[in-house]
Short mmCIF file of C-alpha atoms in Angstrom, two decimals:
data_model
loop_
_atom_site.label_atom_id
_atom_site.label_comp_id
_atom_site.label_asym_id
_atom_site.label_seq_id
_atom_site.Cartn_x
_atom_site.Cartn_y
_atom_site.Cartn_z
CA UNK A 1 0.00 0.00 0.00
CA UNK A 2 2.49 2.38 0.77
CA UNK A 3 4.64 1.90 -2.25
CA UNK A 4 1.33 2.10 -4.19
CA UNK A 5 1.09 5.74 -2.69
CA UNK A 6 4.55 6.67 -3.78
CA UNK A 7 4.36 6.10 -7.05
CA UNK A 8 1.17 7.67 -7.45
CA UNK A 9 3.02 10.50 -5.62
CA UNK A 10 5.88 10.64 -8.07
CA UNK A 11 3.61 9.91 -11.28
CA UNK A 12 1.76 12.85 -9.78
CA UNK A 13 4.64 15.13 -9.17
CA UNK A 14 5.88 14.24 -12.58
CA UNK A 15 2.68 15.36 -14.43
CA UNK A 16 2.73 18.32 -12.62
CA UNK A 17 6.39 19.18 -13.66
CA UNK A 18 5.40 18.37 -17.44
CA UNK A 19 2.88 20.62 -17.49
CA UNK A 20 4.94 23.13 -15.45
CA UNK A 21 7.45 22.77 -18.23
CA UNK A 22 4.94 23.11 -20.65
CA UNK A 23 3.95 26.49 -19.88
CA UNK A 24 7.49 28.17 -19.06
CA UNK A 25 8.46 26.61 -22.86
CA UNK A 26 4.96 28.58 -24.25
CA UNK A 27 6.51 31.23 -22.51
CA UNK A 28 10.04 31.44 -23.44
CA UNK A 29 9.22 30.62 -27.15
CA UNK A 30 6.22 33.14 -27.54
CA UNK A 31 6.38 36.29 -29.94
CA UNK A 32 4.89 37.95 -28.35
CA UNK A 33 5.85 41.87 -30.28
CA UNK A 34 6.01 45.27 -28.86
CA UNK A 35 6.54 49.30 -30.13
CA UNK A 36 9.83 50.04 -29.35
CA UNK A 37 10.26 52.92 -27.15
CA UNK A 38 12.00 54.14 -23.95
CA UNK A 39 10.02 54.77 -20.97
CA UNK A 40 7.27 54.39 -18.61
CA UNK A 41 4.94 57.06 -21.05
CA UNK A 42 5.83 54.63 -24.32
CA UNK A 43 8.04 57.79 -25.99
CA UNK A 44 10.36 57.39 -28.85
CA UNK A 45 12.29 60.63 -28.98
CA UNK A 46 13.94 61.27 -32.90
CA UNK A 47 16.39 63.94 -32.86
CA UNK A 48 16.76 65.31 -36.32
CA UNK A 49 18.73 68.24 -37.71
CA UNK A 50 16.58 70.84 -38.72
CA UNK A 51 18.82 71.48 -42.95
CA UNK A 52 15.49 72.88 -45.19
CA UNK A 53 14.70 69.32 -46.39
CA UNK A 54 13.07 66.16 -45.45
CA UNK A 55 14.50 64.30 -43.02
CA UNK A 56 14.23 60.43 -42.30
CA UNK A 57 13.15 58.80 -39.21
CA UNK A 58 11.86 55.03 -38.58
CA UNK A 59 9.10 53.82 -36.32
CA UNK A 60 10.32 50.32 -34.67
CA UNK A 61 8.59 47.34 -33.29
CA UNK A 62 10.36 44.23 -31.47
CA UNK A 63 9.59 40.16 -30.58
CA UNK A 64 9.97 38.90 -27.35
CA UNK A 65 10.82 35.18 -26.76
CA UNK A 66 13.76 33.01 -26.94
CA UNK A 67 13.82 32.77 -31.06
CA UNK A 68 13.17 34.92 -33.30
CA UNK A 69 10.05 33.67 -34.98
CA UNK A 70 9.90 31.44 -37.40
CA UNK A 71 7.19 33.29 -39.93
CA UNK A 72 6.72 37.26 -40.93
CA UNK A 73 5.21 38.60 -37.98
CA UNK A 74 2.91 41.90 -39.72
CA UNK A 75 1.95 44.55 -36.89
CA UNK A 76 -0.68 47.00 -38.11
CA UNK A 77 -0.15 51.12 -37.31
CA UNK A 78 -2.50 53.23 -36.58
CA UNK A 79 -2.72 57.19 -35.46
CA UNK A 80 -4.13 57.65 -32.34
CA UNK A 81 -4.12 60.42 -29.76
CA UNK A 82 -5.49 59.03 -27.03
CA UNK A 83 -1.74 58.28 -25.92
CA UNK A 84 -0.76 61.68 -25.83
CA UNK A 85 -3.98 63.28 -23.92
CA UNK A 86 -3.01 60.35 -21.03
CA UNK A 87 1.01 61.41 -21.20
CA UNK A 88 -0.17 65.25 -20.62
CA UNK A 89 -2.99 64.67 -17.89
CA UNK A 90 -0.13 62.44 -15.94
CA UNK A 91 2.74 65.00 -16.94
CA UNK A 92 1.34 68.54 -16.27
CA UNK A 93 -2.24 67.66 -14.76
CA UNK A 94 -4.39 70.76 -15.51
CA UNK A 95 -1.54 73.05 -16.54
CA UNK A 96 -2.73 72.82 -20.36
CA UNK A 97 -0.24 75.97 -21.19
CA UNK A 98 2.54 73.51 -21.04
CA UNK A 99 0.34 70.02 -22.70
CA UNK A 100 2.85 68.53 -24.97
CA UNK A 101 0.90 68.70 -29.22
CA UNK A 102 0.22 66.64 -31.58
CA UNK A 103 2.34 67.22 -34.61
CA UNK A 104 0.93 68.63 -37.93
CA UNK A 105 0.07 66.55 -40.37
CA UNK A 106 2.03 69.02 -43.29
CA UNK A 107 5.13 68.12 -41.06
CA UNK A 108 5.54 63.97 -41.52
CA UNK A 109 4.11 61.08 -43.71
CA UNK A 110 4.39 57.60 -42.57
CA UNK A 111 5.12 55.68 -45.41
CA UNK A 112 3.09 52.19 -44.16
CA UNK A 113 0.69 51.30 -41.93
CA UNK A 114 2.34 48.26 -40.72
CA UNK A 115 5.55 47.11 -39.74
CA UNK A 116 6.50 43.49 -40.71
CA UNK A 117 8.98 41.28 -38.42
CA UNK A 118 10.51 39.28 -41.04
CA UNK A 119 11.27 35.13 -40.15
CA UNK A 120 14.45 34.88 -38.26
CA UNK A 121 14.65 38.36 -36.76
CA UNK A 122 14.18 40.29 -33.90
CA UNK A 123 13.04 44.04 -35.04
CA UNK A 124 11.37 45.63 -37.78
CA UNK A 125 10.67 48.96 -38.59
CA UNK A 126 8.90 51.22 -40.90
CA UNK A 127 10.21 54.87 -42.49
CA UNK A 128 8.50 58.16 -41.47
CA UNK A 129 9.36 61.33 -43.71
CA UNK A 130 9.85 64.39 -41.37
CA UNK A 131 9.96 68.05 -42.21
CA UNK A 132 10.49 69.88 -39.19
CA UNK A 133 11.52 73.14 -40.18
CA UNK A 134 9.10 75.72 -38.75
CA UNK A 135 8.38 73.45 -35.34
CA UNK A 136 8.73 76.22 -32.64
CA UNK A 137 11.45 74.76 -29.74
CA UNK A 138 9.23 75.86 -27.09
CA UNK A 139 6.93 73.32 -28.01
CA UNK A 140 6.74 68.82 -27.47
CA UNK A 141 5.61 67.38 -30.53
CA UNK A 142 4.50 63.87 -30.82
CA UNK A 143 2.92 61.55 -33.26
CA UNK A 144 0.32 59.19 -31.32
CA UNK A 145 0.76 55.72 -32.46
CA UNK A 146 -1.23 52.25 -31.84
CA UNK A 147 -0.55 48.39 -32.59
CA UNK A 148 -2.77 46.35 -34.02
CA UNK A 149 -3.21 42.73 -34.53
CA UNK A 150 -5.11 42.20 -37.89
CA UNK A 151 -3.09 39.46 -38.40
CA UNK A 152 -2.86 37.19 -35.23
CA UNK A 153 -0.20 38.58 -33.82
CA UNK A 154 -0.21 39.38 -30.48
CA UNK A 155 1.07 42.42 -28.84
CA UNK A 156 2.55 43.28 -25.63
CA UNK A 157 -0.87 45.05 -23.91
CA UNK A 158 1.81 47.81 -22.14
CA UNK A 159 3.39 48.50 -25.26
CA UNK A 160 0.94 48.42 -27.72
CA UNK A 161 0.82 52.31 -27.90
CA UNK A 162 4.08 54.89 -28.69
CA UNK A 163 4.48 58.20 -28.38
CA UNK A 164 6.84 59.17 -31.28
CA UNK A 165 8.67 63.00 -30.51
CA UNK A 166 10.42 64.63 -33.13
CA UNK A 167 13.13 66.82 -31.45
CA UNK A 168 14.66 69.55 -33.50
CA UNK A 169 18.86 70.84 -33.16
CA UNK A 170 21.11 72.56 -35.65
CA UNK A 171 24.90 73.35 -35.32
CA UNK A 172 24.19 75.56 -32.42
CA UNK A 173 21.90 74.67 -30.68
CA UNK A 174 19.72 71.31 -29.53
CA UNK A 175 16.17 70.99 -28.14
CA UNK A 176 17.48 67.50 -27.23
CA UNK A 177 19.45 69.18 -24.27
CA UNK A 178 20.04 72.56 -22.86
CA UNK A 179 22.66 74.80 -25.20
CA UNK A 180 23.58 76.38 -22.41
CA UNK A 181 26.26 79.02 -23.21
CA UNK A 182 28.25 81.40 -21.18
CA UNK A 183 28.11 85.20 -21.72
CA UNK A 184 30.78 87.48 -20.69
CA UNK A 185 30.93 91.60 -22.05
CA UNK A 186 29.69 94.58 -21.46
CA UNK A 187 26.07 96.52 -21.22
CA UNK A 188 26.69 100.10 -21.75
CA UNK A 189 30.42 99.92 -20.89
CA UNK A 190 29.95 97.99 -17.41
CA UNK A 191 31.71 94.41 -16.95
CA UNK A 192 28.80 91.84 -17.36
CA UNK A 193 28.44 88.07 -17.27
CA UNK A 194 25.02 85.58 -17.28
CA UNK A 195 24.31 81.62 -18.75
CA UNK A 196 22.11 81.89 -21.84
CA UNK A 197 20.11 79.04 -23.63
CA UNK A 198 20.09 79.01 -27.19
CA UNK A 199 16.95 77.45 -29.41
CA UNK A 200 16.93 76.11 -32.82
CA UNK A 201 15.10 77.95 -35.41
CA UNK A 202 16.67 76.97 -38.10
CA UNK A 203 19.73 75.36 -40.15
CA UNK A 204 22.04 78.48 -39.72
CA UNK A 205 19.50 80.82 -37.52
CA UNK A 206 18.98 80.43 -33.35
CA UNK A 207 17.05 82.62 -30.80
CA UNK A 208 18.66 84.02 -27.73
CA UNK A 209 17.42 86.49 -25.15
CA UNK A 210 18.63 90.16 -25.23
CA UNK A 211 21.93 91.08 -23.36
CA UNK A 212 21.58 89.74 -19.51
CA UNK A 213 17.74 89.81 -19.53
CA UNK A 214 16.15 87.79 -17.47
CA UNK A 215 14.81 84.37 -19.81
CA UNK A 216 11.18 83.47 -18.82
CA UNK A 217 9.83 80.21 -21.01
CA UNK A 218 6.53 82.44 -21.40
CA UNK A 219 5.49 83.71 -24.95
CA UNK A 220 4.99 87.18 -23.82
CA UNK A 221 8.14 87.29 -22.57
CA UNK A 222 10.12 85.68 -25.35
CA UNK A 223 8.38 87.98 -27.39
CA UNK A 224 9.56 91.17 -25.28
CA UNK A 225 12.96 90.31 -24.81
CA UNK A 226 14.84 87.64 -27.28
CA UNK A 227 16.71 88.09 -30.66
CA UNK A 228 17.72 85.82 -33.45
CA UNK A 229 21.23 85.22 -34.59
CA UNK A 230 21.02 84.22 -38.21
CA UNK A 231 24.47 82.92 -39.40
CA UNK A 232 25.50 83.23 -43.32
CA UNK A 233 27.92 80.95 -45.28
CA UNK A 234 30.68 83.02 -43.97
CA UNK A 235 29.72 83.04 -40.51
CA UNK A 236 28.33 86.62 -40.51
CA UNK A 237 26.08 87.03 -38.08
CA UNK A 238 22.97 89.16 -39.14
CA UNK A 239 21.09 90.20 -35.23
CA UNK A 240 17.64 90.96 -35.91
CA UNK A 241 14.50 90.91 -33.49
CA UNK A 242 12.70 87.84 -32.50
CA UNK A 243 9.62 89.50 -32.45
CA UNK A 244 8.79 92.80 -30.17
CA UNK A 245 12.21 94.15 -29.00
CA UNK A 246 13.38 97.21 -30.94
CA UNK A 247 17.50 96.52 -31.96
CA UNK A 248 20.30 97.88 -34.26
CA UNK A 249 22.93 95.74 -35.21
CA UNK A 250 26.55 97.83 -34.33
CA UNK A 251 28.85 96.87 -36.87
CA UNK A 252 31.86 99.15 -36.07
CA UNK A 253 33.97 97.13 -32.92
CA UNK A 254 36.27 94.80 -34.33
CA UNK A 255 36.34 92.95 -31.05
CA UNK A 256 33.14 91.99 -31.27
CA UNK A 257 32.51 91.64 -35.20
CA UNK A 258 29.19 89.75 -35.45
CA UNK A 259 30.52 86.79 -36.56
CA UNK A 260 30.35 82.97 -35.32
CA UNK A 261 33.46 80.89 -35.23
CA UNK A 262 35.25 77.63 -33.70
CA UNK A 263 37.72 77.34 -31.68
CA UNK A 264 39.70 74.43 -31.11
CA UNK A 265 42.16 74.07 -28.37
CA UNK A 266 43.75 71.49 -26.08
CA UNK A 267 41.46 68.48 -27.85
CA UNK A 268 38.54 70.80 -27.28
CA UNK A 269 36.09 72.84 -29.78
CA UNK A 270 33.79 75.62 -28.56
CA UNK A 271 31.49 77.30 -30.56
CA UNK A 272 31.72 81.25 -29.92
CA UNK A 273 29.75 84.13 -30.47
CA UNK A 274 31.18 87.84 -30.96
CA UNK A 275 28.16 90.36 -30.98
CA UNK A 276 27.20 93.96 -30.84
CA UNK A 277 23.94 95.47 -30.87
CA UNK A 278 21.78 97.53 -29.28
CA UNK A 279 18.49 96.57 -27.64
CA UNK A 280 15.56 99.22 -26.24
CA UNK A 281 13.08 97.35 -24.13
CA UNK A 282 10.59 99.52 -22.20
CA UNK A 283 12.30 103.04 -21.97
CA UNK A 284 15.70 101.32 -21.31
CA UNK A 285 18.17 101.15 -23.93
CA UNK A 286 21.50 99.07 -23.60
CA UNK A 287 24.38 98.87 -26.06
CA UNK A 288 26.03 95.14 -25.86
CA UNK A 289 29.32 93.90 -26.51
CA UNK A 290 29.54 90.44 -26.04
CA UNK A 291 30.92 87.06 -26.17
CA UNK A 292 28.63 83.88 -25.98
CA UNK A 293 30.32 80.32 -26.16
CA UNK A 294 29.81 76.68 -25.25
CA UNK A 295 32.33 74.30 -25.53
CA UNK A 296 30.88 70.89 -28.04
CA UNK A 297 32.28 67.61 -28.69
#
């Protein structure tokens, strides 16, 4: 009798292991397939260098599981911006002056709406054409995306929606990270010295706020108080108003010559600055002579 219960106890035990077995194997081998992107809010962020033409950009998806799989996998794309109005509620709450925007339709064409997996590998991918010249850098822009599983496939539920941002940089400046530059001069002959962020307009043109004004990320103030340095095959530097301010461009210090440059020294390269202008905001008016730079890899 009791050897009768032990093997029914091990047949038992075995069972159970063969199913247990069973089910990590399902798991380890399924394809399960995913939008590729890089954090907890499902964002893809595609830096691209604002040059006056189309730029190109690629919308990924991945498999999970131990192989790759062993047929085309074909994940179906759809616009949706139902991701983006979560990612601003659980971002900035009610502050809807800083909600992150959809971006224009003129401004990108995705060129399928699906992304095939092919047999054997890992990743697939599908172009997007981008034409960001015009996108303001005071703004997030995002393309809403979903996944969907006309074809049997199944998707990973958490990633089965991407936010796609398009982030803009030049030469001179990146929305990517702060172009943070140091200042050192004068304002109407008097030693002066302040950190100022420069923003990507364009391929050759940035915005900056005025001498050592004070920058405020609102438009009324960038409209009051910041310039644009516009940069010509030469490196001339042509200083004309943002938008409000009233300014002259001084042309007539040869220490400050309006001109960009870089300089390279000890292993290191710095993009500099040499300005002069004059700026009236208010009933103020200030005469600058400065030098803006930030060293770059």
């Amino acid at each position: 009798m009791k050897r009768s219960f032990i093997a029914i106890l091990a047949i038992s035990i075995l069972c159970s292991s063969c199913k247990d077995n069973e089910v990590f194997d399902k798991e380890m081998y399924k394809n399960e397939v995913a939008l590729i992107s890089s954090d907890y809010h499902n964002t893809f962020k595609e830096v691209v260098q604002l040059t006056g033409e189309e730029v190109i950009g690629y919308i990924a998806a991945s498999s999970g599981g131990t192989h790759a799989p062993t047929k085309d996998l074909v994940i179906g794309l759809e616009e949706d911006a139902a991701p983006l109005a979560k990612y601003n509620f659980a971002v900035y709450d009610n502050a809807d002056e800083l909600y992150a925007k959809l971006l224009p339709k003129e401004k990108y064409e995705i060129m399928d709406d699906k992304i095939v997996i092919k047999a054997g590998q890992l990743t697939g991918r599908t172009m997007v054409k981008l034409r960001p010249d015009g996108l303001s850098p005071d703004s997030t822009y995002f393309i809403g995306l979903k996944a969907t599983n006309g074809s049997a496939v199944e998707i990973k539920p958490k990633k089965s929606t991407m936010l796609y941002q398009v982030i803009i940089e030049n030469m001179y400046a990146s929305q990517a990270k702060n172009s943070m530059y140091a200042m050192v001069g004068f304002a109407n002959g008097l030693s002066t010295a302040a950190n100022k962020q420069l923003f990507p307009l364009t391929r050759n043109s940035v915005r900056m706020v005025a001498g050592n004004e004070t920058f405020v990320s609102k438009v009324p103030n960038i409209e009051k108080n910041c310039l644009i340095l516009e940069m010509d095959e030469f490196n001339n530097v042509t200083i004309r108003p943002y938008k409000d301010i009233a300014l002259v461009q001084l042309n007539n210090d040869p220490s400050y010559p309006n001109k960009f440059k870089v300089e390279e020294a000890f292993g290191m390269r710095t993009n500099v600055f040499l300005l002069s202008y004059q700026y009236t905001i208010g009933n103020v008016t200030t005469v600058m002579k400065e030098r803006v730079e930030m060293p770059v890899k």
